[in-house]
Coordinates of C-alpha atoms and ligand atoms in Angstrom, one line a residue:
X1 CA -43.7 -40.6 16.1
X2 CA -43.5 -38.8 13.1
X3 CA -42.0 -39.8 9.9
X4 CA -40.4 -38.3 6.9
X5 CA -43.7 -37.0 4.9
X6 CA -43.5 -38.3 1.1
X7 CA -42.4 -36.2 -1.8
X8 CA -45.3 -35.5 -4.1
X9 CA -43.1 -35.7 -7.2
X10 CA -39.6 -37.3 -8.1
X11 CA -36.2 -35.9 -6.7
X12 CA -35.6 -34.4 -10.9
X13 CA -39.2 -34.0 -11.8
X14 CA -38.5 -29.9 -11.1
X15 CA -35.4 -29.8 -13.6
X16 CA -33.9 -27.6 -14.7
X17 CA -35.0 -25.6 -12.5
X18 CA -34.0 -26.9 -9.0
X19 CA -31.8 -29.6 -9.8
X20 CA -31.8 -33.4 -8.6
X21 CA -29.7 -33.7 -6.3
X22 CA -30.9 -30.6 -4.3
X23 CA -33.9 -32.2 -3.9
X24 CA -32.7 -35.3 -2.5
X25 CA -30.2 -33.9 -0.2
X26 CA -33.6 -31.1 1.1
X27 CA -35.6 -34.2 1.6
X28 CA -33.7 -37.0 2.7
X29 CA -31.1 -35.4 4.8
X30 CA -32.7 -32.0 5.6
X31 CA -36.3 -32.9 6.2
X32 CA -35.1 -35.9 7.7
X33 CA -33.4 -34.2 10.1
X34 CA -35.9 -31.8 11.1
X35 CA -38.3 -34.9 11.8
X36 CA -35.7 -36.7 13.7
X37 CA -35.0 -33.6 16.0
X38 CA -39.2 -33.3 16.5
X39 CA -39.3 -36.7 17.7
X40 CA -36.2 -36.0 20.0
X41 CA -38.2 -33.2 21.8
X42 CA -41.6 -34.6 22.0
X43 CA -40.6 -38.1 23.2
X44 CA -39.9 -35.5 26.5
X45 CA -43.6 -35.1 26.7
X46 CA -45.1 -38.0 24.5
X47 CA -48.5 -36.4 25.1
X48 CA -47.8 -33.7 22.4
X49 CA -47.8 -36.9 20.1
X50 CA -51.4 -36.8 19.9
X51 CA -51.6 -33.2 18.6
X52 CA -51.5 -31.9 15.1
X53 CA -48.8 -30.9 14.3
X54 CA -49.9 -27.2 13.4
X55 CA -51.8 -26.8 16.6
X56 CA -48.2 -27.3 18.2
X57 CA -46.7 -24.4 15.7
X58 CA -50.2 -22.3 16.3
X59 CA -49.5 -22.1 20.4
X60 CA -45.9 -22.4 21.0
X61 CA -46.5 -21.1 24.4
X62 CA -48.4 -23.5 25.2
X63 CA -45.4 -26.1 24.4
X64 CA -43.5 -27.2 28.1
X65 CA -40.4 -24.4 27.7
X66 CA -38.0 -27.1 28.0
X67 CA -38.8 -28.4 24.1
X68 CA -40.2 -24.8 22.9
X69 CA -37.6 -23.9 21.0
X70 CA -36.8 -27.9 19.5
X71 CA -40.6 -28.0 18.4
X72 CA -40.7 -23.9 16.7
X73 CA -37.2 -25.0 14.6
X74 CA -37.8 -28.8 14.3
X75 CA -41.8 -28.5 14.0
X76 CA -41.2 -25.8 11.5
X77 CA -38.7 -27.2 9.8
X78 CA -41.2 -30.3 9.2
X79 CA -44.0 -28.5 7.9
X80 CA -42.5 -25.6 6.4
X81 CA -41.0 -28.4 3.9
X82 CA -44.2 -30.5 3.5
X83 CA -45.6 -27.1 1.8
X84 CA -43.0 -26.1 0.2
X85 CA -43.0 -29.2 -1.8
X86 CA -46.2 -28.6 -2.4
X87 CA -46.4 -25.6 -3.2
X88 CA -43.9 -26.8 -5.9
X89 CA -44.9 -29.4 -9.5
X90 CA -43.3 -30.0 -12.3
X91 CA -45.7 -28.8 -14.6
X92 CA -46.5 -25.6 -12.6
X93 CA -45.6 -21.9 -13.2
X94 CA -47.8 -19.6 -15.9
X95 CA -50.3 -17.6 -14.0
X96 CA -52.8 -18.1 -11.5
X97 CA -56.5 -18.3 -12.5
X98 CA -59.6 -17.8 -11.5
X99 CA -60.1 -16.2 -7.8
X100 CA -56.3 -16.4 -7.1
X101 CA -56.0 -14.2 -10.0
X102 CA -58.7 -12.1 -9.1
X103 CA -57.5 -11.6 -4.9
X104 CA -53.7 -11.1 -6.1
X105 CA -55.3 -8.3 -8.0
X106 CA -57.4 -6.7 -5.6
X107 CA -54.7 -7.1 -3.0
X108 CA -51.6 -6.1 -5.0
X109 CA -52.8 -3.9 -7.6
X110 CA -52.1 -6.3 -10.5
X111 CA -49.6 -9.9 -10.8
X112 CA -46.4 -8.1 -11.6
X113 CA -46.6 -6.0 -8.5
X114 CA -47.5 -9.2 -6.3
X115 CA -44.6 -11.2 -8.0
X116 CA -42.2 -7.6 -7.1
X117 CA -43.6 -7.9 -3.5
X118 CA -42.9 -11.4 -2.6
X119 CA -39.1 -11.5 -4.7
X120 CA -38.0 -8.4 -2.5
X121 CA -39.5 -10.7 0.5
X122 CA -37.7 -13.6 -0.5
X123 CA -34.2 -11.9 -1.4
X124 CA -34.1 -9.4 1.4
X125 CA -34.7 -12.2 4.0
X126 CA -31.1 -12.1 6.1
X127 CA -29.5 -15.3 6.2
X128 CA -32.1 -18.6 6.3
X129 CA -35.3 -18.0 6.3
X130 CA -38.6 -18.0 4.5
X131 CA -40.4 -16.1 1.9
X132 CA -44.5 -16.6 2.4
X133 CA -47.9 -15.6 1.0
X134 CA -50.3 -16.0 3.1
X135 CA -53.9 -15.5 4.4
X136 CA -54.1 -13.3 7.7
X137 CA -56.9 -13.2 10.9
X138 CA -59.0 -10.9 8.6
X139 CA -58.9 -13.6 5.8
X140 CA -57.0 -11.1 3.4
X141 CA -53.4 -12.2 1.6
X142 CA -50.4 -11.1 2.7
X143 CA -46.8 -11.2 1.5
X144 CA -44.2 -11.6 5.0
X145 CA -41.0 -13.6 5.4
X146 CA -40.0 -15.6 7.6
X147 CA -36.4 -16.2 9.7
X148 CA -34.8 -19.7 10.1
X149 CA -38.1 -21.8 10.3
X150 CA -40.9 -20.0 11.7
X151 CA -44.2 -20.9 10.0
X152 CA -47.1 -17.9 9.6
X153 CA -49.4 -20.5 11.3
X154 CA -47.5 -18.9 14.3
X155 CA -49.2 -15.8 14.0
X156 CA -52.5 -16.9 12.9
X157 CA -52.0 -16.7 9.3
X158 CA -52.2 -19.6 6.8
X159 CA -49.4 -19.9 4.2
X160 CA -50.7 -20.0 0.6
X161 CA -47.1 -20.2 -0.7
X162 CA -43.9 -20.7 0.9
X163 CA -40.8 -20.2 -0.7
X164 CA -37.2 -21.5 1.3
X165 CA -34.5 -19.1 0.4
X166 CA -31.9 -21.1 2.6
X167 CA -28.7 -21.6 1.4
X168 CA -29.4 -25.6 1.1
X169 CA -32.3 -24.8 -0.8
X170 CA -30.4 -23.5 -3.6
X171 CA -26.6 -23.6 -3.0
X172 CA -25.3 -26.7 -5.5
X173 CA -26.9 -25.4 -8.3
X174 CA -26.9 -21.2 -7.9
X175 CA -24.3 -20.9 -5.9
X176 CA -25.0 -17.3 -4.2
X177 CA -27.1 -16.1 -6.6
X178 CA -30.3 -16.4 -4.2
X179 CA -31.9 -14.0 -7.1
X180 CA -31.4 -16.4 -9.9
X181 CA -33.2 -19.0 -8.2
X182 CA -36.1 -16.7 -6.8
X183 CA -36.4 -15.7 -10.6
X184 CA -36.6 -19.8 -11.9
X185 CA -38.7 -20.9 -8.8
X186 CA -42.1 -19.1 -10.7
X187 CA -41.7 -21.4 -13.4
X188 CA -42.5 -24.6 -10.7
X189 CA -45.3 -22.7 -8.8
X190 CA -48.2 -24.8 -8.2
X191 CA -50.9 -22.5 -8.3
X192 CA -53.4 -25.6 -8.3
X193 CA -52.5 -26.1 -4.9
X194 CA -52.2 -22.5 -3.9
X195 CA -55.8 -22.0 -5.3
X196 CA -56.7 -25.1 -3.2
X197 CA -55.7 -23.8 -0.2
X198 CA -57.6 -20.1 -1.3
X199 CA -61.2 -21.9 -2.0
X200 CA -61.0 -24.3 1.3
X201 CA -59.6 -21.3 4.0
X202 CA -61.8 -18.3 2.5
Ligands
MN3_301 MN1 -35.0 -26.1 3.5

């Protein structure tokens, strides 16, 4: 069975900028939920139990067609959240460094044109979904966006960054101004993590 994955971080510790209680409610009730609605499938066909998690997400037709759909939402929903929080910390945002820097460079012409790229991803996204950088099958990054909660691992690629531009995500705080809280999210980038993730996949 799974269980509601820990937050890395209190429910305030990424104030001002994504308030308390937003935090709390994406965690304990929305997370929650997703968990609760993956257990609810599987327990169909326990045997997926012994599976990572990912390698469900990574060959959803492989996944019995009665729970498909449970597992791609639910499944998501469960590990689009666990890296979202962190890909989150409350003392992140600045710049990258390092390689990070360098590959946002050499793939996006300079930071400014990456940072463009993945806002227009996140803010054109229709209704729920997900903005994502990510590494693709040839190992370069790649800005794409996500609806509802689909996971790049679902087309091979492993997200570097995952940003949720659902309404819940943002709501009690911005209200409809999705922009306004694209715009505050770089100052609680954890580009630690995303350069993590860079130096063990490449
Ligand atoms: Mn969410």
């Amino acid at each position: 069975m799974y269980s509601l994955p820990r937050m890395p971080y209190e429910y305030g510790a990424l104030e001002p900028y994504i308030e308390a209680q937003i935090m709390e409610l994406h965690h304990a009730k929305h997370q929650q939920a997703y968990v609760n609605g993956l257990n609810t499938a599987l327990e169909k066909h326990p045997a997926l139990f012994d599976k990572p998690l990912v390698e469900l997400l990574k060959n959803l037709d492989a996944i019995p067609e009665d729970i498909r759909t449970a597992v791609r939402n639910h499944g998501g929903g469960v590990l689009n959240h666990t890296d979202f929080w962190n890909a989150m910390a409350p003392k992140g945002g600045g710049l990258p460094k390092g390689p990070l820097a360098e590959l946002l460079k050499r793939q996006f012409e300079s930071f400014d044109n990456f940072k463009q790229l993945f806002e227009a991803a996140a803010k054109n996204r229709f209704g729920s979904g997900w903005a994502w950088l990510s590494i693709d099958t040839k190992g370069d990054l790649v800005i794409s966006s996500t609806a509802n909660q689909d996971t790049p691992h679902s087309i091979g690629h492993i997200p570097v960054l995952g940003l949720d531009v659902w309404e819940h995500a943002y709501y009690l705080q911005y209200f409809n101004r999705r922009p306004d809280y694209i715009t505050a999210w770089w100052n609680i980038v954890n580009w630690n993590k995303a350069q993590e993730i860079i130096e063990t996949t490449l």
